[in-house]
mmCIF file of C-alpha atoms and ligand atoms in Angstrom:
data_model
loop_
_atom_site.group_PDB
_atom_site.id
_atom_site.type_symbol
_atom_site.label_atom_id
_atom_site.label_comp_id
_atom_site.label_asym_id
_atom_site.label_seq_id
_atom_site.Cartn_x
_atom_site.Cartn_y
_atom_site.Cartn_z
ATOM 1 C CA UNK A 1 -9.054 -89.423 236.946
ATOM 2 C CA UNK A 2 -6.409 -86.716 236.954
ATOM 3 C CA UNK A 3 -3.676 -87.665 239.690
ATOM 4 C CA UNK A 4 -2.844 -84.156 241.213
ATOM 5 C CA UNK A 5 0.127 -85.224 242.317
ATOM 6 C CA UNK A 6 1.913 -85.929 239.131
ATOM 7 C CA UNK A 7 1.814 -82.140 238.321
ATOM 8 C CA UNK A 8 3.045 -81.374 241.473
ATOM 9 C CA UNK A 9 5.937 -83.412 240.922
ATOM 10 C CA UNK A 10 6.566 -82.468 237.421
ATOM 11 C CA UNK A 11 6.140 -78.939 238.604
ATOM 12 C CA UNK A 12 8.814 -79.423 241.266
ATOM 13 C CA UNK A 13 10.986 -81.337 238.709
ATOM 14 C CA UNK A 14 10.943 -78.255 236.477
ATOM 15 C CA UNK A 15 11.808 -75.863 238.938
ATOM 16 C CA UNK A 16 14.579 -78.560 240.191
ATOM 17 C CA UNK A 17 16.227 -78.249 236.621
ATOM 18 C CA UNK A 18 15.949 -74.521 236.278
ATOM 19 C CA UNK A 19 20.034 -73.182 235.410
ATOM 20 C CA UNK A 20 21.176 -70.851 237.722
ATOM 21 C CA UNK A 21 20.781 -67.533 236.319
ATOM 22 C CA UNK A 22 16.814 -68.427 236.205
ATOM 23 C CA UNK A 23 14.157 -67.927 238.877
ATOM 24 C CA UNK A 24 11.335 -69.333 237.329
ATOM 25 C CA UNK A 25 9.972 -70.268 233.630
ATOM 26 C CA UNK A 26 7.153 -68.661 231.617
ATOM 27 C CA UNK A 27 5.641 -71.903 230.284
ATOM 28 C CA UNK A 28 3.389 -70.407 227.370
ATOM 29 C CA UNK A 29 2.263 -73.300 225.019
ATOM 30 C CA UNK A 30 -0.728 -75.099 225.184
ATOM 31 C CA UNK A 31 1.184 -78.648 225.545
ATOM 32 C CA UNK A 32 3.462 -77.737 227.984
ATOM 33 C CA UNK A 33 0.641 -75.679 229.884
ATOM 34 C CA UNK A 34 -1.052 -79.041 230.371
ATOM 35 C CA UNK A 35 1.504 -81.128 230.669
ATOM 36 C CA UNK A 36 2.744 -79.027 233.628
ATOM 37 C CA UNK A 37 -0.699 -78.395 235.177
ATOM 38 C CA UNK A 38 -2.938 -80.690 233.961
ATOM 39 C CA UNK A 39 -4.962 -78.063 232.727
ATOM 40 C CA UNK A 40 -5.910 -77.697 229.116
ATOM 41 C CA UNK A 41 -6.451 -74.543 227.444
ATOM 42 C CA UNK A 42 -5.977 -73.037 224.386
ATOM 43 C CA UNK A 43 -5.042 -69.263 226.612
ATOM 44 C CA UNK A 44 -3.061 -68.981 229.620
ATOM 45 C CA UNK A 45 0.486 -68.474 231.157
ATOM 46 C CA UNK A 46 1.835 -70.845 233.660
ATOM 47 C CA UNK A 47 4.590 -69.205 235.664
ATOM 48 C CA UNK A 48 6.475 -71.270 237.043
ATOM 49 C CA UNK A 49 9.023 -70.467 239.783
ATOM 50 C CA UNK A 50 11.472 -70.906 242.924
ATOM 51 C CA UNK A 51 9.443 -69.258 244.823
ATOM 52 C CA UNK A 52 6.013 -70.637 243.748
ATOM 53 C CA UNK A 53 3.692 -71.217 241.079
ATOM 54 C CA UNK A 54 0.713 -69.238 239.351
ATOM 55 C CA UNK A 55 -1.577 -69.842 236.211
ATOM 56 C CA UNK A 56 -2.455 -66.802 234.957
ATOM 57 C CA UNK A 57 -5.666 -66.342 232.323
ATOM 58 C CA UNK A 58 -8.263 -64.014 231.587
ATOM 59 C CA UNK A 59 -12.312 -63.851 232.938
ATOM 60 C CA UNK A 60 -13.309 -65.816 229.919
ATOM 61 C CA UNK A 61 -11.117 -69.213 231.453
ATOM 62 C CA UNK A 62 -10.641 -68.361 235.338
ATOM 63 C CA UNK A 63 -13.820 -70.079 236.355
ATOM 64 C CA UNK A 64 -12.748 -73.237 234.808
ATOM 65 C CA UNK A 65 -9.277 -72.507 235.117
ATOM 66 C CA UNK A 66 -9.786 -71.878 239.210
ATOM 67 C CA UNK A 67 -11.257 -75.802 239.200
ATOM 68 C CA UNK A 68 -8.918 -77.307 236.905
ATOM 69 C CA UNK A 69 -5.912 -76.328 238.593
ATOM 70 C CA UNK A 70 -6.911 -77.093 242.544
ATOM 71 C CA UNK A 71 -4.321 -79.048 244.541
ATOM 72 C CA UNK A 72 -1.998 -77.871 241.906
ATOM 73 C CA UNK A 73 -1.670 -74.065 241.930
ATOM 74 C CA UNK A 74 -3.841 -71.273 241.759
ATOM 75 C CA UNK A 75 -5.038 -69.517 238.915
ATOM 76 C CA UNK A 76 -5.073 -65.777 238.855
ATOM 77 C CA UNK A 77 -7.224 -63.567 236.480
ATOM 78 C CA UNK A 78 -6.110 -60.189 234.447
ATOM 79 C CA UNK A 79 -8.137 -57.752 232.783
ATOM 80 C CA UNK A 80 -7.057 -56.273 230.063
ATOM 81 C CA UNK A 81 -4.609 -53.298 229.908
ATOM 82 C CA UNK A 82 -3.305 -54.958 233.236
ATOM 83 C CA UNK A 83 -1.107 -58.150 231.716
ATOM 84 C CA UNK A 84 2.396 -56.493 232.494
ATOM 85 C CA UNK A 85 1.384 -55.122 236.068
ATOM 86 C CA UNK A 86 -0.170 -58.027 237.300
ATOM 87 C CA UNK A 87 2.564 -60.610 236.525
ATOM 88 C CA UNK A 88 5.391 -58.111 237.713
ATOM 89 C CA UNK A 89 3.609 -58.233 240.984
ATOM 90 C CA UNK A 90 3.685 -61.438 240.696
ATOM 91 C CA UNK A 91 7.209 -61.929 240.016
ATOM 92 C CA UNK A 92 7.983 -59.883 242.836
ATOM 93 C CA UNK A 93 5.795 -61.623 245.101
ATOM 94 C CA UNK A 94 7.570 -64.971 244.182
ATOM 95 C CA UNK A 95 11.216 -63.041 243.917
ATOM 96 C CA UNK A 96 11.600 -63.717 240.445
ATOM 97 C CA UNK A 97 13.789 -61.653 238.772
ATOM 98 C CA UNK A 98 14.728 -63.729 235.361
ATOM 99 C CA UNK A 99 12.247 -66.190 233.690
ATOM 100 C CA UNK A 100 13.211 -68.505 230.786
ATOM 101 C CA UNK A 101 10.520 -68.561 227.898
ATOM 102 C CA UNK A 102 9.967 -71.358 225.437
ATOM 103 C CA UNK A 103 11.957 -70.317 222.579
ATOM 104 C CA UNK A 104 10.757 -73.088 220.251
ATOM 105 C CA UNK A 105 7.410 -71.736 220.134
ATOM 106 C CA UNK A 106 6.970 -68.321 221.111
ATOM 107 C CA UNK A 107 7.445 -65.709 217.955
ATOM 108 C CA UNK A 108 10.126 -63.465 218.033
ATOM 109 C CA UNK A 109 6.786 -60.231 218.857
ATOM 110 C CA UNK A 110 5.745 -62.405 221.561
ATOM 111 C CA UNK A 111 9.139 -62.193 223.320
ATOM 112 C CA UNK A 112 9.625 -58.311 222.697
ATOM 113 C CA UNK A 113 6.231 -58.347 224.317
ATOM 114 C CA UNK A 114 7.449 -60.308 227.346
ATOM 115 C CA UNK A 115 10.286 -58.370 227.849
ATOM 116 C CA UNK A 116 8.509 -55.312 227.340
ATOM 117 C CA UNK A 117 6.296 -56.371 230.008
ATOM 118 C CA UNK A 118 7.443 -57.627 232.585
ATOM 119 C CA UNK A 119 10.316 -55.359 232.771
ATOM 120 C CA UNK A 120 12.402 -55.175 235.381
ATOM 121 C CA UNK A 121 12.172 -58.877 235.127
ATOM 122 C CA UNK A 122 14.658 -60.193 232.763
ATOM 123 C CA UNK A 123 13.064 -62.687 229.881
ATOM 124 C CA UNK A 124 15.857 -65.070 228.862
ATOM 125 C CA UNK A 125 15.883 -66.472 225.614
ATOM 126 C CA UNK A 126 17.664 -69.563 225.258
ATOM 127 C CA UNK A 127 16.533 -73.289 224.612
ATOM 128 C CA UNK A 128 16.738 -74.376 229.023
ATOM 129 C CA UNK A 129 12.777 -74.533 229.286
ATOM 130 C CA UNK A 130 11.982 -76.433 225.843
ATOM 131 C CA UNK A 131 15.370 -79.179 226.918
ATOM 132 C CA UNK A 132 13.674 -79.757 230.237
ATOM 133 C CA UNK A 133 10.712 -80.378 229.480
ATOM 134 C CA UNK A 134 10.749 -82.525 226.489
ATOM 135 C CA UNK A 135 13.535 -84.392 228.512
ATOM 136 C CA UNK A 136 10.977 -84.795 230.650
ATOM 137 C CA UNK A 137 7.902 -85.477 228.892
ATOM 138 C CA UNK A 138 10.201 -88.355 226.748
ATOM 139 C CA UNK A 139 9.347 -90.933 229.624
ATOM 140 C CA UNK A 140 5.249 -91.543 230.040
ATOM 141 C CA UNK A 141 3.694 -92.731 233.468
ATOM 142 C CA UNK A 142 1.760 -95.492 233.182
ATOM 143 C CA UNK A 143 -1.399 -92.976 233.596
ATOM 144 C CA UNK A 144 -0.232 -91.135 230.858
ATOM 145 C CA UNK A 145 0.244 -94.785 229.015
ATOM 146 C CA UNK A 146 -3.824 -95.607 229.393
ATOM 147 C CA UNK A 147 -4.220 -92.154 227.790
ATOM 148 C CA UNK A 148 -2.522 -93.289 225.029
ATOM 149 C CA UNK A 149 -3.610 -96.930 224.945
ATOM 150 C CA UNK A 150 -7.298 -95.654 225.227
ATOM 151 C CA UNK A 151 -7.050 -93.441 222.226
ATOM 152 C CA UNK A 152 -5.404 -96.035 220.274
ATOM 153 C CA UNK A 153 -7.627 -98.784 221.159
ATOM 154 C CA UNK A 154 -10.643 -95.989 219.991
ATOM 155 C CA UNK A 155 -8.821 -95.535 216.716
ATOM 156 C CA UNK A 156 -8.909 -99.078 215.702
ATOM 157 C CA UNK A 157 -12.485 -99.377 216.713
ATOM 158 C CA UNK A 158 -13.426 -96.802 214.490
ATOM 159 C CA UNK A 159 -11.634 -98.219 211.935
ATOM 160 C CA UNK A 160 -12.676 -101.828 211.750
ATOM 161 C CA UNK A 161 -15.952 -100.659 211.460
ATOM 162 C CA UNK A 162 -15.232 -97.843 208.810
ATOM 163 C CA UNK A 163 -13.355 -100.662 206.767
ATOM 164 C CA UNK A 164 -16.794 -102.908 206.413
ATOM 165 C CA UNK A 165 -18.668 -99.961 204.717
ATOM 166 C CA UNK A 166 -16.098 -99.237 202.216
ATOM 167 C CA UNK A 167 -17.783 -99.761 198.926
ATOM 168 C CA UNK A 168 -16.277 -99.591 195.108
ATOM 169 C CA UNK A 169 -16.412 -95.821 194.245
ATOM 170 C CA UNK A 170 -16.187 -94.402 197.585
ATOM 171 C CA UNK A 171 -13.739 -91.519 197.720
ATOM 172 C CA UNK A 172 -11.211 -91.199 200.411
ATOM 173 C CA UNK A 173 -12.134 -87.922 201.425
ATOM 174 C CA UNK A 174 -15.290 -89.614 202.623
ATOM 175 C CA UNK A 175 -13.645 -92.484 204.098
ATOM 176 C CA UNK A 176 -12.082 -89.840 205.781
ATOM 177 C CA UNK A 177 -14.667 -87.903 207.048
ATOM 178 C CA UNK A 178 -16.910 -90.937 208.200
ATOM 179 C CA UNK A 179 -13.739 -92.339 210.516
ATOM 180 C CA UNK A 180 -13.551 -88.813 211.788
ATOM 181 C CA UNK A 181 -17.294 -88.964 212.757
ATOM 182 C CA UNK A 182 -16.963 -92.553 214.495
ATOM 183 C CA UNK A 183 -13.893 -91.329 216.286
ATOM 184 C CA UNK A 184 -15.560 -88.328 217.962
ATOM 185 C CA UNK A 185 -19.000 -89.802 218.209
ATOM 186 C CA UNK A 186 -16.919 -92.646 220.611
ATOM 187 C CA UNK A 187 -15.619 -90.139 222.605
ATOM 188 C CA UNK A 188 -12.232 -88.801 220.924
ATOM 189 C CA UNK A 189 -12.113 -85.475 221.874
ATOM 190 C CA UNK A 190 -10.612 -84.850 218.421
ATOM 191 C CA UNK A 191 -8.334 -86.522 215.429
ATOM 192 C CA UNK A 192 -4.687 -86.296 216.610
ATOM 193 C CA UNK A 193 -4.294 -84.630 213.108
ATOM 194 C CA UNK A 194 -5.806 -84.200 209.729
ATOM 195 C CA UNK A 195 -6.403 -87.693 208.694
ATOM 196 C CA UNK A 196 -4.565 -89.615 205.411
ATOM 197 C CA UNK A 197 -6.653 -91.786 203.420
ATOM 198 C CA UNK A 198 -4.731 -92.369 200.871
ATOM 199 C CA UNK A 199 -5.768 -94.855 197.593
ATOM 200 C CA UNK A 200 -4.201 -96.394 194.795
ATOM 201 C CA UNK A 201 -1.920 -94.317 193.174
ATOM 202 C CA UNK A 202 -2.282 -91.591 196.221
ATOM 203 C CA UNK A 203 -0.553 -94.003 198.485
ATOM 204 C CA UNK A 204 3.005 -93.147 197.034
ATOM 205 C CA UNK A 205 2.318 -89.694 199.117
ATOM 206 C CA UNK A 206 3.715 -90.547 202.552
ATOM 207 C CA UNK A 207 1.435 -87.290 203.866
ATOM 208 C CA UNK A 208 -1.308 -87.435 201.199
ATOM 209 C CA UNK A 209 -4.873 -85.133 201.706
ATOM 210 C CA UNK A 210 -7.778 -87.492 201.299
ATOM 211 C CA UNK A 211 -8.908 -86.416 197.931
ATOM 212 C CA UNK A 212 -11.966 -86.877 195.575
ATOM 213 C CA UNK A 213 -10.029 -90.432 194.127
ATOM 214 C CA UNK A 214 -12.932 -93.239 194.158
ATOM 215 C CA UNK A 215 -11.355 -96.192 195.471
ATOM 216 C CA UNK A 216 -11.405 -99.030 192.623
ATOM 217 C CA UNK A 217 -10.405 -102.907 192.780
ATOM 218 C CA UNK A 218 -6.924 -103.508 192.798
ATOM 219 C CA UNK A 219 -6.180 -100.485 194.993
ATOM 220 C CA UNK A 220 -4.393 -100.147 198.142
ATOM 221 C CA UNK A 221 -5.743 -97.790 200.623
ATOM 222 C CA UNK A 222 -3.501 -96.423 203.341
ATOM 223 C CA UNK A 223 -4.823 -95.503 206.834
ATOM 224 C CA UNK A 224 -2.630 -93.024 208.673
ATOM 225 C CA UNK A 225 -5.142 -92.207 211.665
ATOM 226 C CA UNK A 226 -5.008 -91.006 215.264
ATOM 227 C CA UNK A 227 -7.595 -89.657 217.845
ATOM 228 C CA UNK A 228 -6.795 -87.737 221.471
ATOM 229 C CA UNK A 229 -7.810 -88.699 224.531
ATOM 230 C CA UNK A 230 -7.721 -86.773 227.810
ATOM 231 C CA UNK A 231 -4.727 -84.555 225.853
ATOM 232 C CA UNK A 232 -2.878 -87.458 224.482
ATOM 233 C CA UNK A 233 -2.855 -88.762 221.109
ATOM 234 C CA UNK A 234 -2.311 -91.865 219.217
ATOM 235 C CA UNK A 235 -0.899 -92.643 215.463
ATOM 236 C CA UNK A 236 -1.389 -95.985 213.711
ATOM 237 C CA UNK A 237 -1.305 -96.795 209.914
ATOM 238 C CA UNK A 238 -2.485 -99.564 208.232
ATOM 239 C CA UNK A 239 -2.275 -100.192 204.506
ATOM 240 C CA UNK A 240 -5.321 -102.565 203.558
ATOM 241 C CA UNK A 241 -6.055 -104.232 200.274
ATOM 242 C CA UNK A 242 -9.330 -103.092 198.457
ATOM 243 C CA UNK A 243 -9.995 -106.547 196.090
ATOM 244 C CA UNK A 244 -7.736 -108.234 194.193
ATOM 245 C CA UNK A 245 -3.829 -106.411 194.394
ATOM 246 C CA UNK A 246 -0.787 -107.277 192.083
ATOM 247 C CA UNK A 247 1.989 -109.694 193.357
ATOM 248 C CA UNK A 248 4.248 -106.762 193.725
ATOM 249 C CA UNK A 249 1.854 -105.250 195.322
ATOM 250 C CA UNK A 250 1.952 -108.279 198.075
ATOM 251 C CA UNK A 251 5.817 -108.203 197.731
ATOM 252 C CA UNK A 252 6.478 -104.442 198.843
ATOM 253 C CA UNK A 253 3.793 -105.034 201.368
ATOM 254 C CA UNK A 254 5.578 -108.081 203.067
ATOM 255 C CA UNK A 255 8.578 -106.241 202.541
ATOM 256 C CA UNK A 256 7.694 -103.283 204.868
ATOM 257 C CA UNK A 257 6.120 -106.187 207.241
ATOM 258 C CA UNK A 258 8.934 -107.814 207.534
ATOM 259 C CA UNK A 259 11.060 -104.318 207.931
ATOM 260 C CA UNK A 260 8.725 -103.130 210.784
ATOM 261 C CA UNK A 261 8.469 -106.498 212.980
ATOM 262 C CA UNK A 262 12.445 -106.573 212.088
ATOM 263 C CA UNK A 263 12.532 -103.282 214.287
ATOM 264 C CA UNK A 264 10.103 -103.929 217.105
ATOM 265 C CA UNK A 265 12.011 -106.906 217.443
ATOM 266 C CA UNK A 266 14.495 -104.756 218.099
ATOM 267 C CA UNK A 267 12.906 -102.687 220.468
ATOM 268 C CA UNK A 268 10.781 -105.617 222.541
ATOM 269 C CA UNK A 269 14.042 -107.408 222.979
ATOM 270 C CA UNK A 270 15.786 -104.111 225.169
ATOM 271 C CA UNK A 271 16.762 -101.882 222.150
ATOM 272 C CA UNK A 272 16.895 -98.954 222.420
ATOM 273 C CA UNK A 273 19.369 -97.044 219.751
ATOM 274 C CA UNK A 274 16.889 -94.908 217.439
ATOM 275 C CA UNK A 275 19.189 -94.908 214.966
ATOM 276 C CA UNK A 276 19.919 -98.482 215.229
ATOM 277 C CA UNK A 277 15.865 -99.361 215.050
ATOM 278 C CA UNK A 278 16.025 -97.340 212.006
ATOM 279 C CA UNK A 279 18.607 -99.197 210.165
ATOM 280 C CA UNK A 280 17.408 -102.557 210.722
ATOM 281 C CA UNK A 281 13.791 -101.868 209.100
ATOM 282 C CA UNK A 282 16.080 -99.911 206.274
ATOM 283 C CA UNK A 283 18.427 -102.394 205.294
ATOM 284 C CA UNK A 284 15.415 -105.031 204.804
ATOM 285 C CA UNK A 285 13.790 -102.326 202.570
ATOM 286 C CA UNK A 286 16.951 -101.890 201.006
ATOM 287 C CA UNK A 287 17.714 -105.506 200.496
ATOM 288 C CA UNK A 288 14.712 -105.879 198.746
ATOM 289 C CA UNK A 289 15.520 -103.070 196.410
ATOM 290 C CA UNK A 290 13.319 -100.469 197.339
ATOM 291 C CA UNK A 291 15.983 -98.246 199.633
ATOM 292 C CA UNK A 292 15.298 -95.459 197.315
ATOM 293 C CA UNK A 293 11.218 -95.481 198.142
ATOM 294 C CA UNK A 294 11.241 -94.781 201.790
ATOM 295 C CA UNK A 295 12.276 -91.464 202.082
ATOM 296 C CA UNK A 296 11.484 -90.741 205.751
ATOM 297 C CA UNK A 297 12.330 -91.636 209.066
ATOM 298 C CA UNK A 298 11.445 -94.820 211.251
ATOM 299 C CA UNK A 299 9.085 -93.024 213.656
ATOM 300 C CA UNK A 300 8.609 -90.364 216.556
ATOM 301 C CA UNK A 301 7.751 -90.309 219.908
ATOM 302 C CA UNK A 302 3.989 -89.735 220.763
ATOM 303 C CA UNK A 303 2.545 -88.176 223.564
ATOM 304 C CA UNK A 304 0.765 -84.500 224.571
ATOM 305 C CA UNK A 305 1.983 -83.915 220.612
ATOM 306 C CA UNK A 306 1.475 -86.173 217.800
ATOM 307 C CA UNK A 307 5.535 -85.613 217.179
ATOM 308 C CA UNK A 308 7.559 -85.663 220.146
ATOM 309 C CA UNK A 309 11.352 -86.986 221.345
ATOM 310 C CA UNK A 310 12.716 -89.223 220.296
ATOM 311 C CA UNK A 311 12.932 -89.258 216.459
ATOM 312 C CA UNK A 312 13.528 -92.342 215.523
ATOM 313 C CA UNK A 313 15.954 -92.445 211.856
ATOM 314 C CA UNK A 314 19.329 -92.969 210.874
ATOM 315 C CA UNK A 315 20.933 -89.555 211.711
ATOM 316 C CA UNK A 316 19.166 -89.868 214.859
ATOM 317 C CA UNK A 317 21.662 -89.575 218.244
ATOM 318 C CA UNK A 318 19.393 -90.388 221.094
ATOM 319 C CA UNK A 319 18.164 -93.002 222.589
ATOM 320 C CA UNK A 320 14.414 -94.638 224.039
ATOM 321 C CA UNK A 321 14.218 -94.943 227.705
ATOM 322 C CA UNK A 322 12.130 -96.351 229.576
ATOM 323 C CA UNK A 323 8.841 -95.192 229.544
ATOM 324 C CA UNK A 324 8.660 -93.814 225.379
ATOM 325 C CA UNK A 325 5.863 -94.241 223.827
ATOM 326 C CA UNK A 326 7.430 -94.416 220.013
ATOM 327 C CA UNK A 327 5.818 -95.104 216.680
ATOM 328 C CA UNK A 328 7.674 -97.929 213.732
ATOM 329 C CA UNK A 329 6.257 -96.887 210.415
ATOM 330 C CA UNK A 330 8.544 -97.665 207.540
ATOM 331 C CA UNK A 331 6.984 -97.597 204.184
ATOM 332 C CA UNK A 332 7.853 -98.078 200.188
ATOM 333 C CA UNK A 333 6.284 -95.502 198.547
ATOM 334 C CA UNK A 334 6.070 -95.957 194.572
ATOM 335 C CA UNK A 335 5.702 -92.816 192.571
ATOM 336 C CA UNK A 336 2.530 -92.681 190.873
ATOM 337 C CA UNK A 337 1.515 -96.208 191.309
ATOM 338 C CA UNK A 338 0.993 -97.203 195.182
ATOM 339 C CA UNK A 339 2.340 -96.842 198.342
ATOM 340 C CA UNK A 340 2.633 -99.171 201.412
ATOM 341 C CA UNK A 341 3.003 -97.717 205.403
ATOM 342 C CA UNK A 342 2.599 -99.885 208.278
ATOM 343 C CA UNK A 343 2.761 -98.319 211.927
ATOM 344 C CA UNK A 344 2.203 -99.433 215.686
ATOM 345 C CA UNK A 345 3.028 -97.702 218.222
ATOM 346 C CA UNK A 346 5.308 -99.108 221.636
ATOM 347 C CA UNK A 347 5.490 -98.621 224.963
ATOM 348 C CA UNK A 348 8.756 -98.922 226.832
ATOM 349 C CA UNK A 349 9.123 -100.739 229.392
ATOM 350 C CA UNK A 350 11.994 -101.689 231.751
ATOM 351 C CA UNK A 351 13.993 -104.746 229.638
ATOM 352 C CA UNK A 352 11.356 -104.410 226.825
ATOM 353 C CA UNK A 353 8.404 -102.652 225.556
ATOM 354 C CA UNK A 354 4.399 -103.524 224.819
ATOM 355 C CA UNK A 355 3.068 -102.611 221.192
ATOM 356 C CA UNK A 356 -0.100 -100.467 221.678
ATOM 357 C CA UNK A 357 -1.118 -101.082 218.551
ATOM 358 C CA UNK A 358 -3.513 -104.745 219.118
ATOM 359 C CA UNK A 359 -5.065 -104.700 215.064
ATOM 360 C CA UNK A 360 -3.118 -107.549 213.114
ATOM 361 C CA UNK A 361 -0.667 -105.886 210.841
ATOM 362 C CA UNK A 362 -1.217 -108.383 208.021
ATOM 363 C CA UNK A 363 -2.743 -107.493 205.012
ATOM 364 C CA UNK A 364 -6.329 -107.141 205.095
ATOM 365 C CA UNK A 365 -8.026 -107.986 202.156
ATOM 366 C CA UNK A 366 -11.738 -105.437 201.395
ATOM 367 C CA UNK A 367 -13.473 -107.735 199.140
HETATM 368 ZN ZN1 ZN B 401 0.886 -92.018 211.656
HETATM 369 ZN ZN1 ZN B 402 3.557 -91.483 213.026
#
């Protein structure tokens, strides 16, 4: 499944980027461990260098670590009390004298550590390492796309069966739990993140915790859900109907409808201004009066992380490329009364982009 040569290549990329006054990177976070490598791992440091590559882990991974990372680079073990000599020999044996860390995730004791260690190699703190990689982990391969198609298509599975066994009086916490259950039991290897059921007046909570609220008729029930597969993740919401729902209800729910295929318009028809996408969905919402009840941005980039480049909003300054897989979620979130968020996720692609997201985004109606 895994194409060993991608990692190669990104590998290569990285070391293409590298500034000057670096020899190599110490690429420390789980993401960007297997994003680089292809091997995931909650422990480990990829070292990354002109003068080679080396994934370095303790006896508790290096079997699995050893078989993950074949074809790729090899994977060195270090016991403990022997962290800072092994990877200065290793430096040396590579000629690395400076290394950039990831400064947007390692703590500030982490890098005294580094430095401490691997002394006389210079640790260089700035932001190089985190810019090249998400620069380079903002376009997807169409590998990388299955990943995230797969996971998606799981999601919505799960979910059009969860939505048939939701009964008066259920609460959303186990609404919640049961979707988690069908998404692992069908082979996610876990939620993308903590699920949001969200009903009735919970819905006005753009990042609500599925609580002990019993869903009752007239509610709205929002669905923010996601599931990973092979290390990439998905994100859809759907906002469903649970019996009979107000006519304002039905009016801020076209309303953010409208706002969201307003922006993948957008996007499928070449654009690619994240601010722009933003504005279009938020001057419908505003139009309609509710400018004041969507208080976050248009949507994110998915990929090894739930939240990735680009962000998609109105102080945004970047722009989709080809290859971004990006969320469009606008919502109208009414305090205390209900809440409405609708998101698909789309692919990129040269003059236009595919949504992911195949469940109809019209309201569903849970007798
Ligand atoms: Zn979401
Ligand atoms: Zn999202």
């Amino acid at each position: 499944m895994n194409n060993k040569q991608q990692y190669i290549d990104r590998l290569d990329r990285l070391v293409a980027q590298l500034p000057e006054n670096a020899d190599g990177a110490l690429v420390t976070s789980q993401v960007c461990r297997f994003y680089l490598s292809g091997y995931n791992a909650d422990t480990g440091y990829l070292l990354v260098t002109r003068g080679g590559c080396v994934f370095v882990t303790d006896a508790r991974y290096i079997e699995a670590a050893s078989a993950a990372l074949e074809g790729v680079c090899r994977a060195v073990c270090y016991t403990r009390g022997k962290f800072g000599e092994i990877m200065r020999g290793l430096c040396d044996g590579m000629g690395a004298k400076s290394l950039l860390i990831e400064t947007g995730s390692v703590t500030l004791a982490e890098a005294d550590r580094f430095a401490k260690a691997f002394e006389p190699v210079t640790i260089l703190r700035s932001s190089h390492l985190d810019d090249i990689v998400s620069a380079m982990r903002l376009s997807k391969t169409e590998f990388e796309a299955e990943q995230i198609r797969a996971a998606q298509r799981l999601t919505e599975r799960s979910l059009n069966r969860i939505l048939k066994m939701i009964k008066e009086g259920v609460s959303e916490r186990e609404i919640a739990l049961e979707l988690e259950f069908d998404m692992r039991r069908s082979g996610a290897e876990r939620v993308a993140f903590d699920l949001i059921v969200a009903a009735g007046p919970n819905g006005s909570m753009p990042h609500a915790v599925p609580s002990d609220y019993r869903v009752k008729p007239g509610d709205f029930i929002t669905f923010d859900i996601g599931s990973v597969v092979n290390g990439y993740h998905s994100d859809m919401t759907r906002t469903v109907a649970f019996g009979k729902v107000s006519d304002e209800q039905i009016k801020v729910y076209n309303t953010v409808l409208t706002a969201q295929k307003a922006a993948i318009d957008y996007i499928v028809g070449g654009g690619l201004n994240c601010a722009e996408a933003d504005r279009i969905a938020r001057d419908i919402i505003t139009d309609a009066g509710y400018g004041e009840c969507f208080g976050h941005g248009l949507g994110h980039g998915v990929g090894v992380e739930i939240h990735e480049a680009p962000t998609l909003s109105f102080i945004s300054k970047e722009n989709m490329c080809e290859g971004c897989v990006v969320t469009v979620e606008p919502g109208i979130y009414l305090e205390g009364r209900f809440g409405v968020r609708i998101e698909d996720m789309l692919y990129i692609t040269k003059d236009s982009a595919i949504d992911l997201t195949e469940m109809d985004s019209g309201l569903i109606v849970i007798d």
